Short mmCIF file of C-alpha atoms in Angstrom, two decimals:
data_model
loop_
_atom_site.label_atom_id
_atom_site.label_comp_id
_atom_site.label_asym_id
_atom_site.label_seq_id
_atom_site.Cartn_x
_atom_site.Cartn_y
_atom_site.Cartn_z
CA MET A 1 19.00 -49.21 78.13
CA LEU A 2 20.45 -45.08 79.60
CA ASP A 3 18.46 -46.47 82.79
CA ASN A 4 19.34 -49.61 83.87
CA PRO A 5 23.24 -49.52 85.38
CA GLU A 6 23.12 -53.57 84.93
CA LYS A 7 23.46 -52.68 81.79
CA ILE A 8 25.16 -49.49 81.35
CA HIS A 9 28.32 -51.91 83.35
CA SER A 10 27.76 -54.70 81.29
CA VAL A 11 28.47 -53.02 78.32
CA ASP A 12 31.58 -51.11 79.97
CA LYS A 13 33.18 -54.01 80.03
CA SER A 14 37.03 -51.77 79.79
CA ASN A 15 35.35 -49.15 82.45
CA MET A 16 35.43 -45.80 80.38
CA LEU A 17 32.21 -43.91 82.63
CA GLY A 18 35.43 -44.31 84.98
CA VAL A 19 38.26 -42.68 83.55
CA ILE A 20 35.73 -40.12 82.82
CA SER A 21 34.76 -39.86 85.64
CA SER A 22 38.23 -38.66 87.15
CA LEU A 23 38.38 -35.48 84.66
CA PRO A 24 38.30 -33.35 87.63
CA SER A 25 41.00 -35.03 90.34
CA GLN A 26 43.36 -35.01 86.29
CA ILE A 27 43.41 -30.90 86.76
CA GLU A 28 43.98 -31.56 90.83
CA ARG A 29 46.78 -34.13 90.16
CA SER A 30 48.49 -31.92 87.94
CA LYS A 31 50.07 -29.26 89.52
CA MET A 32 51.61 -31.77 92.04
CA LEU A 33 53.32 -33.67 88.60
CA VAL A 34 54.54 -29.86 87.08
CA THR A 35 55.27 -28.24 90.60
CA GLY A 36 59.33 -27.92 90.70
CA LEU A 37 60.02 -28.41 87.03
CA ASP A 38 62.79 -27.18 86.01
CA VAL A 39 61.63 -25.31 83.15
CA PRO A 40 62.74 -22.51 80.68
CA ARG A 41 63.25 -19.04 81.40
CA ARG A 42 63.30 -17.79 78.99
CA ILE A 43 60.70 -16.57 77.15
CA PRO A 44 59.55 -17.40 73.85
CA SER A 45 58.43 -15.84 70.75
CA SER A 46 56.48 -18.96 70.03
CA ILE A 47 55.11 -21.35 71.48
CA VAL A 48 54.20 -25.13 68.93
CA ILE A 49 52.58 -27.59 70.65
CA SER A 50 52.84 -31.10 68.72
CA GLY A 51 50.56 -34.50 69.87
CA MET A 52 48.45 -36.41 67.64
CA GLY A 53 45.17 -37.71 68.42
CA GLY A 54 44.11 -37.97 71.63
CA SER A 55 47.31 -36.06 73.34
CA SER A 56 46.42 -33.19 70.43
CA VAL A 57 43.13 -32.06 71.91
CA GLY A 58 45.01 -30.41 75.89
CA GLY A 59 47.07 -28.62 73.25
CA GLU A 60 44.17 -27.12 70.91
CA LEU A 61 42.05 -26.04 74.74
CA VAL A 62 45.57 -24.18 75.71
CA ARG A 63 45.51 -23.21 72.22
CA ASP A 64 41.55 -21.59 72.75
CA TRP A 65 42.21 -20.64 76.05
CA LEU A 66 44.83 -18.40 75.72
CA SER A 67 44.36 -16.01 72.85
CA ASN A 68 42.80 -13.58 74.40
CA GLN A 69 45.27 -13.73 77.46
CA ILE A 70 48.67 -13.79 76.43
CA ASN A 71 50.97 -11.85 73.21
CA ILE A 72 51.93 -14.77 72.38
CA PRO A 73 51.85 -16.89 69.93
CA VAL A 74 50.12 -20.77 70.14
CA LEU A 75 50.17 -23.79 67.47
CA VAL A 76 48.57 -26.67 67.93
CA ASN A 77 50.87 -28.79 65.44
CA ARG A 78 49.84 -33.10 64.05
CA THR A 79 52.49 -33.33 62.09
CA SER A 80 54.74 -35.47 62.02
CA GLY A 81 57.64 -32.58 61.32
CA LEU A 82 57.49 -28.06 63.02
CA PRO A 83 57.14 -25.57 61.31
CA ARG A 84 60.04 -23.51 59.52
CA PHE A 85 59.79 -21.23 61.64
CA ALA A 86 60.30 -22.53 64.98
CA ASP A 87 64.17 -21.86 66.58
CA ARG A 88 65.47 -21.29 69.69
CA ASP A 89 63.23 -18.67 70.76
CA THR A 90 60.43 -20.95 70.59
CA LEU A 91 58.35 -23.41 73.29
CA ALA A 92 57.94 -27.59 71.76
CA VAL A 93 55.38 -28.23 73.96
CA THR A 94 55.87 -32.80 72.70
CA VAL A 95 53.75 -33.95 74.89
CA SER A 96 52.13 -38.02 73.55
CA TYR A 97 50.51 -39.64 76.59
CA SER A 98 51.77 -43.10 75.42
CA GLY A 99 55.45 -41.41 74.65
CA ASN A 100 55.60 -43.53 71.44
CA THR A 101 53.63 -41.67 69.28
CA ASN A 102 55.85 -41.86 65.74
CA GLU A 103 54.38 -37.74 64.55
CA THR A 104 55.29 -36.93 67.79
CA LEU A 105 58.06 -38.53 68.78
CA SER A 106 59.56 -37.16 65.56
CA CYS A 107 58.67 -33.40 66.34
CA ALA A 108 60.63 -33.83 69.56
CA GLN A 109 64.23 -34.82 67.16
CA HIS A 110 63.19 -31.19 65.13
CA ALA A 111 62.53 -29.25 68.35
CA LEU A 112 66.44 -31.11 69.33
CA ARG A 113 67.87 -30.26 65.75
CA LYS A 114 66.37 -26.77 65.74
CA GLY A 115 67.64 -25.79 69.20
CA CYS A 116 63.61 -24.95 70.62
CA GLN A 117 62.87 -24.57 73.49
CA MET A 118 62.02 -28.24 74.36
CA ILE A 119 58.93 -30.28 77.02
CA GLY A 120 57.55 -33.18 76.80
CA ILE A 121 55.08 -34.55 78.34
CA THR A 122 54.08 -39.31 78.93
CA SER A 123 53.24 -41.17 80.59
CA GLY A 124 56.93 -42.91 79.44
CA GLY A 125 57.72 -45.03 76.75
CA ARG A 126 61.19 -43.11 74.19
CA LEU A 127 59.19 -39.81 74.71
CA GLU A 128 60.41 -40.10 77.99
CA LYS A 129 63.85 -41.42 77.08
CA PHE A 130 64.73 -38.67 74.65
CA CYS A 131 63.86 -36.41 76.77
CA LYS A 132 66.23 -37.87 79.02
CA SER A 133 69.10 -38.49 76.98
CA ASN A 134 69.18 -35.05 75.56
CA ASP A 135 68.29 -33.29 78.95
CA PHE A 136 65.09 -32.10 78.17
CA PRO A 137 61.86 -31.02 81.13
CA PHE A 138 59.66 -33.37 80.94
CA VAL A 139 56.24 -33.98 82.74
CA LEU A 140 55.70 -37.72 83.90
CA LEU A 141 51.92 -38.48 83.97
CA PRO A 142 50.72 -41.21 85.41
CA PRO A 143 50.10 -44.22 83.28
CA GLY A 144 47.48 -47.22 82.16
CA MET A 145 44.69 -44.77 80.49
CA PRO A 146 43.60 -44.15 77.22
CA PRO A 147 45.24 -41.36 75.90
CA ARG A 148 41.95 -39.52 75.31
CA GLY A 149 40.98 -40.55 78.56
CA ALA A 150 43.82 -38.64 80.35
CA ILE A 151 42.62 -35.02 78.56
CA GLY A 152 42.81 -33.77 82.23
CA TYR A 153 46.38 -34.44 82.75
CA LEU A 154 46.96 -33.58 79.30
CA PHE A 155 45.28 -30.08 79.41
CA SER A 156 46.78 -29.24 82.48
CA SER A 157 49.42 -30.03 81.88
CA VAL A 158 50.74 -27.91 79.64
CA ALA A 159 48.87 -24.92 81.44
CA TYR A 160 51.31 -25.51 84.71
CA VAL A 161 53.76 -25.38 82.79
CA LEU A 162 53.27 -22.17 81.25
CA GLN A 163 52.66 -21.00 85.18
CA GLU A 164 55.97 -22.22 85.87
CA MET A 165 57.26 -20.50 82.79
CA GLY A 166 56.08 -17.13 84.77
CA LEU A 167 54.09 -16.18 81.06
CA MET A 168 50.44 -16.80 83.61
CA ARG A 169 49.12 -17.83 86.68
CA VAL A 170 46.14 -20.14 85.48
CA GLU A 171 45.53 -21.94 88.72
CA GLU A 172 42.86 -19.75 89.94
CA ASP A 173 40.67 -20.39 87.13
CA LEU A 174 41.49 -24.52 87.15
CA GLN A 175 41.06 -24.57 90.68
CA GLU A 176 37.37 -23.25 89.67
CA ALA A 177 36.80 -25.17 86.22
CA LYS A 178 37.83 -28.25 89.18
CA SER A 179 34.75 -26.98 90.98
CA VAL A 180 32.19 -26.40 88.34
CA LEU A 181 32.64 -29.98 86.51
CA GLU A 182 32.25 -31.88 89.92
CA GLU A 183 29.16 -30.64 90.36
CA ALA A 184 28.01 -30.84 86.93
CA GLN A 185 28.75 -34.62 86.53
CA LYS A 186 26.83 -35.22 89.59
CA GLY A 187 23.83 -34.75 86.73
CA TRP A 188 25.18 -36.60 84.43
CA THR A 189 25.96 -39.93 86.41
CA VAL A 190 23.79 -43.17 85.58
CA ASN A 191 21.63 -43.03 88.20
CA ILE A 192 19.98 -40.12 87.55
CA HIS A 193 17.47 -40.70 84.75
CA THR A 194 17.01 -39.44 81.70
CA LYS A 195 14.49 -37.08 81.76
CA GLU A 196 16.82 -35.06 84.42
CA ASN A 197 19.84 -36.02 82.49
CA THR A 198 20.88 -33.93 79.69
CA ALA A 199 23.91 -36.15 78.93
CA LYS A 200 21.35 -39.12 79.21
CA ARG A 201 19.15 -37.24 76.13
CA VAL A 202 21.54 -35.68 74.01
CA ALA A 203 23.08 -38.78 73.26
CA LYS A 204 19.63 -40.22 72.52
CA LEU A 205 18.78 -37.59 70.07
CA MET A 206 21.93 -38.91 68.34
CA GLU A 207 20.65 -42.41 67.99
CA LYS A 208 19.38 -42.30 65.19
CA ARG A 209 21.43 -39.68 63.33
CA THR A 210 24.20 -38.61 62.89
CA PRO A 211 25.92 -35.98 64.79
CA ILE A 212 26.94 -32.29 63.91
CA ILE A 213 28.97 -30.11 66.21
CA TYR A 214 29.60 -26.48 65.86
CA GLY A 215 31.81 -24.45 67.76
CA HIS A 216 32.91 -20.56 67.87
CA THR A 217 35.50 -18.01 69.61
CA PHE A 218 36.21 -20.69 72.70
CA TYR A 219 34.81 -23.49 72.03
CA ASN A 220 36.54 -24.61 68.09
CA GLY A 221 38.46 -27.13 70.13
CA VAL A 222 35.57 -28.58 72.45
CA ALA A 223 33.70 -29.09 69.49
CA ARG A 224 36.33 -30.76 67.99
CA ARG A 225 36.84 -32.67 71.16
CA TRP A 226 32.74 -34.51 70.52
CA GLN A 227 34.24 -34.80 67.52
CA THR A 228 37.04 -37.24 68.82
CA GLN A 229 35.14 -38.60 71.63
CA ILE A 230 32.19 -39.98 69.34
CA ASN A 231 34.26 -41.19 66.74
CA GLU A 232 36.58 -43.35 68.84
CA ASN A 233 33.76 -43.98 72.51
CA ALA A 234 30.18 -44.77 70.64
CA LYS A 235 32.11 -45.80 66.83
CA THR A 236 30.25 -43.31 65.40
CA MET A 237 30.56 -40.83 62.87
CA ALA A 238 30.51 -37.27 63.24
CA TRP A 239 32.01 -34.29 62.43
CA SER A 240 31.79 -30.85 63.74
CA SER A 241 32.14 -27.14 62.09
CA GLU A 242 33.26 -23.56 62.64
CA LEU A 243 31.78 -20.57 62.87
CA PRO A 244 31.95 -18.05 61.27
CA GLU A 245 33.41 -20.53 58.82
CA MET A 246 31.13 -22.29 58.58
CA ASP A 247 28.49 -19.72 57.04
CA HIS A 248 31.13 -18.48 54.40
CA ASN A 249 30.85 -22.20 52.49
CA GLU A 250 28.81 -25.51 54.50
CA ILE A 251 25.52 -23.62 55.00
CA GLU A 252 24.54 -23.87 51.30
CA ALA A 253 25.10 -27.43 51.31
CA TRP A 254 21.96 -27.14 53.80
CA ALA A 255 19.88 -24.60 51.82
CA VAL A 256 19.09 -26.70 49.46
CA ASP A 257 20.41 -30.31 49.98
CA SER A 258 16.75 -33.21 51.91
CA ARG A 259 19.66 -35.14 53.30
CA GLY A 260 19.91 -32.55 55.93
CA LYS A 261 17.71 -33.81 58.09
CA LYS A 262 19.78 -37.43 58.77
CA PHE A 263 22.14 -34.81 61.14
CA LEU A 264 21.83 -33.25 64.29
CA SER A 265 23.10 -30.09 64.59
CA ILE A 266 24.83 -28.88 67.76
CA PHE A 267 25.98 -25.56 68.54
CA LEU A 268 27.88 -25.45 71.57
CA ARG A 269 26.58 -21.99 73.33
CA ASP A 270 28.08 -19.30 75.60
CA ARG A 271 25.90 -16.85 77.58
CA HIS A 272 28.41 -14.41 77.68
CA GLU A 273 28.68 -15.37 74.18
CA ASN A 274 29.03 -11.47 72.31
CA SER A 275 25.96 -10.04 70.11
CA GLU A 276 28.08 -10.73 66.62
CA THR A 277 27.96 -13.90 67.78
CA ARG A 278 24.92 -14.33 68.93
CA ASN A 279 24.02 -13.40 65.56
CA GLN A 280 26.16 -15.69 63.80
CA VAL A 281 25.12 -18.49 65.59
CA GLU A 282 21.41 -18.11 65.85
CA ALA A 283 20.55 -17.13 62.12
CA THR A 284 23.08 -20.24 61.46
CA MET A 285 20.67 -21.94 63.58
CA GLU A 286 17.32 -21.15 61.44
CA ILE A 287 19.02 -22.66 58.24
CA LEU A 288 20.07 -25.81 59.36
CA GLY A 289 17.08 -25.99 61.60
CA LYS A 290 14.44 -26.49 58.05
CA LYS A 291 16.71 -28.74 56.69
CA SER A 292 18.14 -30.89 60.43
CA LYS A 293 16.75 -31.40 64.45
CA THR A 294 19.12 -28.75 65.58
CA GLN A 295 19.64 -28.82 69.79
CA GLU A 296 22.31 -26.01 72.04
CA VAL A 297 24.03 -26.89 74.74
CA TRP A 298 25.13 -24.22 77.01
CA ALA A 299 27.70 -24.04 79.20
CA GLN A 300 27.63 -23.26 83.06
CA GLY A 301 30.37 -21.29 84.81
CA ARG A 302 32.53 -17.92 85.91
CA THR A 303 35.50 -17.80 84.02
CA VAL A 304 36.38 -19.05 79.87
CA LEU A 305 37.97 -21.92 80.89
CA SER A 306 35.53 -23.38 83.24
CA ARG A 307 32.75 -22.89 80.43
CA MET A 308 35.55 -24.26 78.02
CA LEU A 309 35.37 -27.43 80.76
CA HIS A 310 31.64 -28.03 81.69
CA ASN A 311 30.67 -28.22 77.63
CA MET A 312 33.81 -30.45 76.49
CA TYR A 313 32.95 -32.78 79.78
CA LEU A 314 30.11 -32.78 78.98
CA GLY A 315 30.41 -34.05 75.66
CA ASP A 316 32.43 -36.30 77.38
CA TYR A 317 29.52 -38.31 79.08
CA VAL A 318 27.30 -37.36 76.08
CA SER A 319 29.93 -40.08 74.17
CA PHE A 320 29.38 -42.80 76.46
CA TYR A 321 26.17 -43.05 76.71
CA LEU A 322 25.83 -43.95 73.12
CA ALA A 323 28.27 -45.93 73.03
CA VAL A 324 25.95 -48.09 75.88
CA LEU A 325 22.94 -47.55 73.72
CA LYS A 326 24.68 -48.61 70.40
CA GLY A 327 25.59 -51.47 72.61
CA VAL A 328 29.85 -51.14 72.02
CA ASP A 329 32.57 -51.47 74.69
CA PRO A 330 33.59 -47.32 74.95
CA THR A 331 37.50 -48.30 75.97
CA PRO A 332 39.03 -50.48 72.73
CA VAL A 333 39.99 -48.23 69.37
CA ARG A 334 39.81 -51.29 66.93
CA ALA A 335 40.53 -49.93 64.03
CA ILE A 336 43.13 -47.57 64.87
CA MET A 337 45.93 -50.23 66.21
CA GLU A 338 45.11 -51.72 62.95
CA VAL A 339 46.37 -48.77 60.87
CA LYS A 340 49.49 -47.65 63.07
CA LYS A 341 50.20 -51.23 62.87
CA LYS A 342 49.98 -51.29 59.58
CA VAL A 343 51.63 -47.70 59.06
CA TYR A 344 54.28 -48.93 61.15
CA SER A 345 55.92 -52.54 60.93
CA SER A 346 56.02 -51.39 56.36
#
């Protein structure tokens, strides 16, 4: 199935593969979308990135990437309000690809009332109108994509906003990451046979097992991205967890519960891991390997960012090929739309 391009395209009726393959070009275009934006110039004491679903993942990647690069705390907020500490010295980045996410719009209202510095990132909708009417700067993204498919825009736009504010330099790292992704995707395309295609092979491992993706340090947001892409694209149960936290609770279940054989444990690895992280991962894999199949996924790239995005991008392709194996069109998210309709029409 995975080595028959015609069958793959017959399942992918809405062309999710085309959306996934556009990630490197999204990184390239994001700079043009942000350059010249009238961003706040006051150095913030904190940064709160608010968003839901696919629109929040970019903020999570920024947070993980910047954790050791800037002295300003970065919080990813997945609620309908800002934290109590948010004030005029807080940079509130409100991210909604559609522009109509109720929780994010509520956060924008909170930012206005609290006097925060605010920037919107959206493709239009009510968030664009809110920013215009309140004279907040905003990045206007190209419309027409599933929010999760716009991850390159959502992530890179936040990064370039921080560069425009003078908080850090991101361009060199983003360009290097773009080159790494362009090279990597050549080995994951539909025309590359399963034997030589890491994305197809990992998807095959998930065909009859429930995946749990384990991140650490810079890879916790990447692990969540794997989970949510598998959930939305392949319509398949998946979970994510993180080290070392899981070794203070979850590991006990793995040591005893016989149901572990139903799972596939995927560990996101980095050849630049420090010795403590490496020892933690390997000790954990040894215990999990007694009850479930384990699989390591190794990042490639010179910089932390390129390695993060490389492993994230592999997960996008894995989720696509798993959808093909399940025989489901990756793009429609009918259950999500049904819940939104019931919640917001009441």
